Amino acid sequence: MIQPPIESAVREWIEHDPDPATVAELQACSDDEIAERFAHPLTFGTAGLRGPLRAGPNGMNLAVVLRTTWAVAQVLKERGHAGSRVVVGGDARHGSEEFALATAEVLAAEGFMVTLMFAAVPTPVIAFGARHLGASAGIQITASHNPPSDNGYKVYFDAGMQIVPPTDRDIEAMIGKAPYADEIARAPVQTSGVDLIQRYVDRASHVRRTHGSARLAFTPLHGVGGEYALDAFARAGFLDVHVVEKQFAPDPDFPTVAFPNPEEPGATDALLKCAAEVDAEVAIALDPDADRCAVGIPTPDGWRMLTGDETGWLLGDYILSQFDPGEVSEHTVVASTVVSSRMLASIAAEHGARHVETPTGFKWLSRADADLPECTLVYAYEEAIGYCVDPSAVRDKDGISAAVLFCDMVVALREHGRTVLDALDELARRHGVHVTAAVSRPVCSADEAAEVMTRMRSKPPTKLCGIDVTMTDLAAVQPYNRRTDAVILEGADDDTAVRVAVRPSGTEPKVKSYIEVRLCADGQLDRTRVEALRLRDEVAEVARKF
C-alpha cells in the first residue's frame, strides 16, 4: 500500500503532468513501482541529469525537463544573466527532440534569447556554441553512451564548461521550488544554429598540423556523429573514409551493439572487421553523442583497440611536441584525472609543460588552468576515451576533433617512417612501460559501497606486489574543490611503481579500482610488458576483494 505522503505526491504529479502518455504510465504502475519512482528525484551527477525514460520525478520525462529548465532559468537570473543567450540542442535518442524543444520554449518564456539547433547534434556542438556565442548557458539533451532506455540533461555555464558545485545544488534546490509542470510558461521558438554547426565543423577540421590523407575506417555507433565527422574529415583532407554502413544512420535503439559504448567488448567488432577488409591505417569509433573517441590500429597480430590511456598519451605527446621549449611551454597546461595514467605527467615534464591532476570528469578537467594565472590549458583527457584537444574552442571532451587530430598524427608518423606502435614503444622507452586496468567490485547498494570505502580508509593494504604502499584520502585533500570520494594506494622501488585509485561508481552499484603498474624499460620492451601485465593482474586480483 502506498504511504499517504507518497500518495499525495503521486496524485499531484499525475494531475499536473502535461504528457498523457506518462500519466497513463503512472496510473498503470504497481504500488512498489510508484514508491520507487517517487522515493527521490533525479539529481545532477558527473555529467548532469541522466536516467531511464519513464514517468515520475525519478525518470527522464517532459515534466522533469520543464521543471529543471525553469530552475536553470531562475539560477541564471539570480546570477545576473537575465535576457542572455542560451544554446539548446539534443542528440537522436528517444525523446531528445521533444525535450530540447520544451527546454527552449521555457527559456524563451523566461525572457532568454535561445539558439535551438535545427537538427540532432553532437554534444561538443553545444559546448562550442556556448563558448563561441558568449552564451550564459548551453543545454544538451543526451545520455551519451547509456543504454537505449535512458536520456539525460547536460548543462554548461561559465563559457561552455560543465556545471560544478554549488551550481548543481543550486539548480536542484530551485527544482524543489518549481511550479507544477503544466503551469510553467512556454513560448514559441524557431530553430537555428546552421551557421554555428558549420563553424564547429570547420574548427574541428583545423586541429590538423600536417597535410596528406590516410585511409580510415569509421563508425558513429548509430549516434549523431556520422555526417558531422565525415564533413570534418573531408575539410581536413581525409577523403578515403570507409564507414560501417549498418551503424552509420542515427538509431536510438542501437540495434547492432549490446551496449552503445566503444569501450564495451564487441562494440567495435564491425569497425575492426571493416578496417581489416579495406586495409585502413586507423579505425575510429565515436560514442552516440560523439563526445568520446575510440581508436583502433593494425598490429602484427591483427587489429586492436587502443586503451583510453594509450590514446591519451599519444595525443598529449603529439600536442606538446608542437610547442617550443622554454617560456611558451612553461605556461602550457595539460591535465588528466586521478583515475587516469600517470604517464601524461611525465610527458609534460619532458616537454617543460605543467601537468594538473583533477577529480574525475570533464567538469573538472575543463577548469584545470583556473588556478594558474598566465597559464593556458592546451589538452586534457580521461581514461574513459574522453579527449579535449582544442580547449580554446571546446572546453569539454570532443570525439570529432580528437579523431581528426589522431588521424593527423598517423600521417605525421608515416611521413617519418613510423607507426602508432612505434610511437607507443618510444614513449615506453622514454617514460617506462605503463600498463593499466580497471576492475569492479559489485555492491548491493550505496551503503555497501560506503562501507567498502570506510574499510579502505581505516585498514588500507600496506603492500601490493611486494611493494610498500601508502594511502592518500582524496576526500580530505586541499583545496576543497579538489576533494572527491576516492583513495589512492601507491608505492615504488627502484624499478617498479604501482598505483591503485579506488572510488565508488557514480552510475552503477560498483566500487571501481583503477590500476597502473610502471616498469623501467630495459631495452627488452616485450619482456618488460609481459612482466608489467603479470604484476597488474596480481594487483587486480587483490582489488576484486577490497
XYZ file of C-alpha atoms in Angstrom:
546
model
C 0.000 0.000 0.000
C 1.285 3.487 -0.887
C 2.000 5.637 2.166
C -0.110 8.832 2.483
C 2.736 11.340 1.778
C 3.721 9.489 -1.395
C 0.078 9.032 -2.376
C -0.444 12.799 -2.208
C 2.711 13.473 -4.238
C 1.658 10.958 -6.875
C -1.809 12.438 -7.164
C -0.416 15.953 -7.598
C 2.138 14.779 -10.157
C -0.478 12.979 -12.240
C -2.845 15.959 -12.103
C -0.153 18.286 -13.446
C 1.815 16.047 -15.821
C 1.396 17.629 -19.285
C 2.125 14.363 -21.129
C -0.859 11.959 -21.357
C 1.470 9.043 -22.082
C 3.378 9.371 -18.812
C 0.125 9.981 -16.924
C -1.184 6.657 -18.202
C 2.139 5.007 -17.368
C 1.956 6.118 -13.730
C -1.660 5.074 -13.427
C -0.675 1.571 -14.530
C 2.241 1.227 -12.078
C 2.164 -1.105 -9.095
C 2.442 0.311 -5.588
C 6.065 -0.854 -5.324
C 6.961 0.782 -8.638
C 5.278 4.033 -7.605
C 7.179 4.027 -4.321
C 10.481 3.549 -6.158
C 9.789 6.307 -8.704
C 8.841 8.823 -6.026
C 11.500 7.869 -3.464
C 13.833 10.609 -4.689
C 14.207 12.821 -7.784
C 16.948 12.649 -10.383
C 19.995 14.558 -9.213
C 22.944 16.123 -11.007
C 25.834 13.692 -11.248
C 29.140 13.661 -13.112
C 27.547 14.800 -16.367
C 24.196 16.362 -15.486
C 20.882 14.549 -15.063
C 20.709 11.069 -16.527
C 18.155 8.327 -16.090
C 15.591 5.997 -17.645
C 12.848 7.351 -19.884
C 9.842 6.885 -17.632
C 7.181 8.807 -15.754
C 7.702 10.344 -12.323
C 10.368 12.510 -10.680
C 12.994 9.744 -10.835
C 12.957 9.475 -14.631
C 13.561 11.499 -17.743
C 10.221 12.834 -18.988
C 8.599 16.057 -20.127
C 7.557 17.148 -16.642
C 11.092 16.726 -15.267
C 12.574 18.611 -18.231
C 10.136 21.518 -17.834
C 10.757 21.899 -14.094
C 14.527 21.527 -14.470
C 14.644 24.171 -17.201
C 12.568 26.563 -15.103
C 15.079 26.062 -12.285
C 18.061 26.676 -14.589
C 16.413 29.914 -15.739
C 15.963 31.140 -12.166
C 19.577 30.389 -11.249
C 20.798 32.255 -14.340
C 18.648 35.253 -13.398
C 19.935 35.211 -9.836
C 23.462 35.398 -11.229
C 22.719 38.436 -13.366
C 22.142 36.692 -16.709
C 18.504 37.606 -17.314
C 17.818 38.026 -21.015
C 21.117 36.439 -22.046
C 21.629 33.839 -24.772
C 21.295 30.095 -24.130
C 22.206 27.400 -26.682
C 19.980 24.296 -26.715
C 20.313 21.018 -28.575
C 19.698 17.310 -28.386
C 21.007 14.051 -29.779
C 18.989 11.376 -31.616
C 17.803 9.405 -28.594
C 14.179 8.677 -27.832
C 12.611 11.897 -26.528
C 15.551 14.178 -27.292
C 13.787 16.309 -29.904
C 10.722 16.848 -27.709
C 12.793 17.604 -24.620
C 15.080 20.059 -26.446
C 12.092 21.948 -27.839
C 10.449 22.111 -24.404
C 13.712 23.368 -22.889
C 13.985 26.109 -25.499
C 10.342 27.156 -25.074
C 10.616 27.507 -21.293
C 13.787 29.578 -21.606
C 12.150 31.810 -24.216
C 9.147 32.356 -21.955
C 11.559 33.325 -19.174
C 12.991 36.066 -21.405
C 16.178 34.417 -22.668
C 17.460 34.577 -26.251
C 17.519 30.964 -27.397
C 19.568 29.327 -30.135
C 17.828 25.988 -30.706
C 19.631 23.565 -33.005
C 17.666 22.740 -36.141
C 18.733 19.071 -36.076
C 20.171 16.476 -33.717
C 23.771 17.435 -32.932
C 26.838 16.065 -31.176
C 27.250 17.262 -27.599
C 30.503 19.154 -28.423
C 28.493 21.447 -30.722
C 26.649 22.799 -27.680
C 29.856 23.261 -25.677
C 31.387 25.022 -28.669
C 28.277 27.119 -29.287
C 28.006 28.342 -25.720
C 31.654 29.428 -25.800
C 31.627 30.840 -29.343
C 28.453 32.899 -28.852
C 29.332 34.074 -25.356
C 26.150 32.436 -24.069
C 25.398 32.259 -20.380
C 24.484 28.585 -20.702
C 24.230 25.602 -23.002
C 21.860 22.668 -22.556
C 22.143 19.349 -24.397
C 19.599 16.563 -24.169
C 21.702 13.402 -24.207
C 22.564 10.276 -22.273
C 25.853 9.860 -24.134
C 26.677 6.121 -24.264
C 23.999 4.920 -21.822
C 21.549 2.159 -22.844
C 18.750 2.977 -25.317
C 16.228 3.244 -22.477
C 17.955 6.320 -20.997
C 18.166 10.020 -21.702
C 19.676 12.981 -19.896
C 20.020 16.728 -19.451
C 23.529 18.226 -19.602
C 24.145 21.813 -18.501
C 27.016 24.161 -19.370
C 27.706 27.505 -17.653
C 30.939 29.527 -17.497
C 31.851 29.855 -21.201
C 30.761 26.378 -22.213
C 32.014 24.347 -19.251
C 30.009 21.706 -17.424
C 28.478 22.940 -14.185
C 30.213 22.198 -10.886
C 29.161 22.645 -7.249
C 27.487 24.719 -5.975
C 25.685 25.386 -9.272
C 24.281 21.853 -9.488
C 22.987 22.043 -5.907
C 21.525 25.499 -6.565
C 19.589 24.147 -9.551
C 18.363 21.143 -7.575
C 17.177 23.417 -4.766
C 15.329 25.565 -7.285
C 13.674 22.476 -8.816
C 12.149 21.922 -5.393
C 10.528 25.359 -5.698
C 9.382 24.933 -9.295
C 5.716 25.312 -10.259
C 3.734 22.304 -11.391
C 4.934 21.221 -14.827
C 1.704 22.203 -16.596
C 1.875 25.678 -15.058
C 5.328 26.514 -16.443
C 5.082 29.025 -19.279
C 6.374 28.146 -22.755
C 6.887 30.454 -25.737
C 7.376 29.510 -29.413
C 10.979 29.208 -30.634
C 12.325 28.977 -34.175
C 15.153 26.536 -34.784
C 18.501 27.915 -35.926
C 22.143 27.055 -35.484
C 23.117 26.182 -39.061
C 25.962 28.686 -39.077
C 27.048 27.584 -35.612
C 27.275 23.953 -36.677
C 29.328 24.893 -39.735
C 31.694 26.897 -37.565
C 32.104 23.970 -35.200
C 32.866 21.505 -38.001
C 35.313 23.914 -39.590
C 37.090 24.444 -36.284
C 37.299 20.690 -35.659
C 38.858 20.187 -39.084
C 41.556 22.768 -38.379
C 43.211 20.955 -35.480
C 45.488 19.364 -38.105
C 49.238 20.057 -38.011
C 50.241 18.256 -41.230
C 48.987 17.644 -44.753
C 48.175 14.477 -46.645
C 45.493 11.826 -46.293
C 45.130 8.447 -44.650
C 42.712 5.580 -45.127
C 40.197 5.455 -42.293
C 37.565 3.019 -41.093
C 34.812 4.799 -39.173
C 31.642 4.178 -37.168
C 29.436 6.578 -35.195
C 27.734 3.579 -33.474
C 24.228 4.631 -34.557
C 24.755 8.046 -32.982
C 24.686 11.618 -34.246
C 28.370 11.951 -35.119
C 28.346 10.378 -38.588
C 27.664 13.231 -41.008
C 29.443 15.792 -38.829
C 32.583 13.670 -38.585
C 32.630 12.927 -42.321
C 32.336 16.657 -43.001
C 35.203 17.407 -40.601
C 37.348 14.627 -42.107
C 36.736 15.956 -45.629
C 37.561 19.551 -44.693
C 40.724 18.274 -43.012
C 41.756 16.436 -46.171
C 40.807 12.898 -45.157
C 38.733 11.715 -48.107
C 39.482 7.976 -48.023
C 36.970 7.092 -45.298
C 35.193 3.718 -45.147
C 32.144 3.665 -42.895
C 30.397 0.775 -41.167
C 27.192 1.227 -43.154
C 24.879 -0.660 -40.808
C 25.927 1.621 -37.913
C 26.046 4.956 -39.732
C 22.476 6.291 -39.581
C 21.292 7.549 -36.166
C 19.126 4.927 -34.474
C 18.069 5.368 -30.833
C 17.692 1.605 -30.405
C 21.380 0.915 -31.282
C 20.397 -2.390 -32.928
C 23.843 -3.832 -33.763
C 25.504 -3.432 -30.350
C 24.654 -4.810 -26.930
C 25.760 -1.550 -25.325
C 26.469 1.649 -27.321
C 29.874 2.361 -25.817
C 33.072 1.843 -27.879
C 34.823 0.596 -24.738
C 32.446 -2.345 -24.319
C 33.515 -5.797 -25.596
C 32.121 -6.411 -29.051
C 31.033 -2.829 -29.721
C 33.811 -2.214 -32.247
C 33.920 -5.669 -33.845
C 32.253 -4.420 -37.041
C 34.630 -1.458 -37.180
C 37.762 -3.598 -36.898
C 36.397 -6.025 -39.487
C 35.851 -3.100 -41.864
C 39.352 -1.755 -41.146
C 40.941 -5.095 -41.961
C 38.912 -5.520 -45.158
C 39.847 -2.100 -46.583
C 43.456 -2.163 -45.313
C 42.908 1.019 -43.301
C 45.654 2.816 -41.406
C 43.452 3.718 -38.445
C 39.947 2.931 -37.185
C 37.755 5.483 -35.413
C 34.631 4.894 -33.320
C 32.554 7.676 -31.781
C 30.066 7.143 -28.992
C 26.411 8.070 -29.670
C 26.710 11.784 -28.864
C 30.212 11.995 -30.380
C 31.971 13.414 -27.352
C 34.116 10.284 -26.930
C 36.509 8.751 -29.439
C 37.966 5.235 -29.518
C 40.874 4.339 -31.797
C 41.876 1.051 -33.397
C 45.246 0.295 -35.016
C 46.784 -2.530 -37.053
C 49.358 -4.753 -35.343
C 51.338 -7.802 -36.472
C 48.697 -9.904 -34.693
C 45.696 -8.150 -36.218
C 43.666 -5.074 -35.366
C 43.164 -3.947 -31.789
C 41.598 -1.014 -29.987
C 43.895 1.263 -28.027
C 43.111 1.841 -24.380
C 41.895 5.267 -23.401
C 45.209 5.913 -21.696
C 47.272 4.887 -24.726
C 45.354 7.315 -26.936
C 45.698 9.923 -24.201
C 49.481 9.574 -24.094
C 49.843 9.742 -27.851
C 47.687 12.830 -28.297
C 49.304 14.588 -25.348
C 52.818 13.975 -26.613
C 51.830 14.993 -30.142
C 50.278 18.272 -28.993
C 53.174 19.173 -26.690
C 55.695 18.399 -29.424
C 54.290 21.399 -31.337
C 55.465 23.841 -28.648
C 58.978 25.236 -28.464
C 60.618 24.554 -25.091
C 61.098 27.482 -22.784
C 58.761 30.283 -21.860
C 55.877 29.081 -24.035
C 55.854 25.515 -22.752
C 56.256 26.722 -19.162
C 52.857 28.437 -19.488
C 51.259 25.429 -21.151
C 48.980 23.144 -19.133
C 47.849 19.585 -19.798
C 45.544 17.698 -17.476
C 44.311 14.213 -16.617
C 42.176 12.779 -13.824
C 43.038 10.903 -10.669
C 41.959 7.622 -12.269
C 43.969 8.099 -15.459
C 47.549 7.050 -16.146
C 50.489 8.946 -14.661
C 52.392 8.933 -17.935
C 50.969 12.266 -19.101
C 52.640 13.945 -16.121
C 55.982 12.508 -17.211
C 55.381 13.559 -20.827
C 54.547 17.092 -19.703
C 57.689 17.323 -17.585
C 59.825 16.202 -20.535
C 58.348 18.991 -22.680
C 58.698 21.588 -19.923
C 54.921 21.958 -19.544
C 52.728 21.832 -16.465
C 50.541 18.869 -15.604
C 47.419 19.173 -13.455
C 45.588 16.239 -11.912
C 41.865 16.728 -11.325
C 38.954 14.754 -9.875
C 37.081 12.506 -12.277
C 35.074 14.208 -15.017
C 35.470 16.920 -17.608
C 33.697 19.447 -15.429
C 36.988 19.492 -13.511
C 39.380 18.875 -16.393
C 37.969 21.858 -18.284
C 38.963 24.087 -15.359
C 42.462 22.661 -14.900
C 44.129 26.043 -15.565
C 41.700 28.067 -13.426
C 44.158 28.461 -10.543
C 47.210 29.047 -12.745
C 47.371 32.699 -13.829
C 49.064 33.317 -17.180
C 48.853 29.597 -17.988
C 46.670 28.048 -20.675
C 45.145 24.596 -20.944
C 46.056 23.006 -24.280
C 44.983 19.408 -23.697
C 43.054 17.241 -21.251
C 41.986 13.634 -21.225
C 40.407 10.933 -19.079
C 40.905 7.205 -19.438
C 37.261 6.691 -20.427
C 38.164 7.700 -24.044
C 37.441 11.391 -23.492
C 39.825 13.930 -25.105
C 39.843 17.715 -25.235
C 42.351 18.638 -27.945
C 41.233 22.234 -28.640
C 40.269 23.809 -25.297
C 40.131 27.333 -26.690
C 37.134 26.221 -28.785
C 35.561 23.370 -26.797
C 36.125 23.084 -23.057
C 34.822 19.550 -22.920
C 35.627 16.194 -24.451
C 35.150 16.222 -28.206
C 35.327 12.990 -30.161
C 35.312 14.575 -33.609
C 38.239 16.961 -33.172
C 40.147 14.215 -31.329
C 39.550 11.853 -34.270
C 40.830 14.432 -36.764
C 43.953 15.066 -34.685
C 44.700 11.378 -34.208
C 44.449 10.777 -37.952
C 46.744 13.759 -38.463
C 49.250 12.161 -36.088
C 49.096 8.928 -38.100
C 50.066 10.907 -41.207
C 52.883 12.675 -39.355
C 54.272 9.363 -38.115
C 54.036 7.795 -41.569
C 55.978 10.672 -43.082
C 58.848 9.743 -40.755
C 58.578 6.032 -41.482
C 56.903 5.266 -38.154
C 53.641 3.739 -36.938
C 51.456 4.198 -33.878
C 53.057 1.099 -32.376
C 56.473 2.687 -32.903
C 55.258 5.815 -31.117
C 53.996 3.767 -28.164
C 57.332 1.952 -27.958
C 59.173 5.262 -27.961
C 57.005 6.590 -25.138
C 57.740 3.416 -23.158
C 61.485 3.873 -23.644
C 61.316 7.495 -22.503
C 58.841 7.156 -19.654
C 58.729 3.486 -18.704
C 56.319 0.712 -19.572
C 52.895 1.648 -18.184
C 50.033 -0.864 -18.134
C 46.580 -0.081 -16.784
C 43.313 -1.823 -15.970
C 40.005 -1.072 -14.303
C 38.302 -3.712 -12.162
C 34.976 -3.514 -10.378
C 33.684 -4.962 -7.136
C 29.879 -5.300 -7.309
C 27.920 -3.998 -4.322
C 24.233 -4.220 -3.474
C 23.705 -0.585 -2.540
C 25.277 2.818 -1.983
C 25.537 1.911 1.701
C 27.640 -1.145 0.912
C 29.857 0.953 -1.354
C 30.316 3.408 1.517
C 31.251 0.512 3.812
C 33.938 -0.617 1.350
C 35.371 2.908 1.200
C 35.292 3.222 5.002
C 37.166 -0.074 5.323
C 39.730 1.060 2.767
C 40.329 4.246 4.707
C 40.586 2.564 8.107
C 42.623 -0.516 7.105
C 44.261 0.052 3.723
C 46.659 -2.516 2.249
C 50.279 -1.830 3.137
C 51.828 -3.855 0.313
C 50.971 -4.538 -3.331
C 53.189 -6.815 -5.457
C 55.572 -6.879 -2.518
C 55.976 -3.088 -2.710
C 55.205 -0.880 0.290
C 52.259 1.391 -0.493
C 50.794 4.404 1.283
C 47.254 5.712 1.107
C 46.078 9.218 0.193
C 42.467 10.049 1.014
C 41.187 12.385 -1.689
C 38.112 13.198 0.402
C 40.377 15.105 2.766
C 42.794 16.884 0.430
C 43.114 20.627 -0.020
C 41.889 22.727 -1.707
C 38.254 21.812 -1.124
C 37.326 21.810 -4.812
C 39.851 19.008 -5.428
C 38.159 16.660 -2.971
C 36.475 13.524 -4.218
C 35.335 10.230 -2.725
C 38.398 8.205 -3.616
C 41.584 6.844 -2.115
C 44.948 6.345 -3.802
C 47.294 3.494 -2.923
C 50.769 3.907 -4.365
C 54.358 2.923 -3.885
C 57.584 2.277 -5.788
C 61.020 0.734 -5.626
C 63.980 1.281 -7.934
C 62.376 -0.300 -10.995
C 58.656 -0.673 -10.350
C 55.786 1.617 -9.387
C 52.248 0.545 -8.559
C 49.184 2.722 -8.113
C 45.506 1.977 -7.450
C 42.752 4.587 -7.336
C 39.622 3.278 -5.609
C 36.248 5.018 -5.778
C 32.539 4.182 -5.832
C 30.904 4.389 -9.250
C 28.666 7.388 -9.749
C 26.267 5.500 -12.036
C 26.406 1.791 -11.135
C 26.390 -0.362 -7.951
C 30.135 -0.927 -8.025
C 33.344 0.100 -6.355
C 35.939 0.639 -9.067
C 39.696 0.233 -8.843
C 41.904 1.858 -11.490
C 45.253 0.081 -11.577
C 48.547 1.175 -13.076
C 51.922 -0.560 -12.989
C 55.060 1.102 -14.337
C 58.343 -0.668 -15.009
C 61.539 0.943 -16.189
C 62.269 -0.019 -19.790
C 65.380 -2.195 -20.044
C 65.652 -2.436 -23.813
C 63.504 -5.563 -23.983
C 60.087 -3.928 -24.210
C 58.172 -7.122 -24.927
C 59.637 -8.874 -21.915
C 59.061 -5.830 -19.728
C 55.445 -5.572 -20.851
C 54.832 -9.236 -20.023
C 56.161 -8.675 -16.506
C 54.158 -5.462 -16.098
C 50.989 -7.258 -17.164
C 51.701 -10.052 -14.692
C 52.040 -7.553 -11.856
C 48.941 -5.667 -12.989
C 46.889 -8.858 -12.944
C 48.236 -9.676 -9.490
C 47.036 -6.296 -8.228
C 43.685 -6.783 -9.966
C 43.059 -9.998 -8.042
C 43.634 -8.131 -4.791
C 41.436 -5.224 -5.885
C 38.470 -7.513 -6.607
C 38.448 -8.385 -2.903
C 38.639 -4.841 -1.500
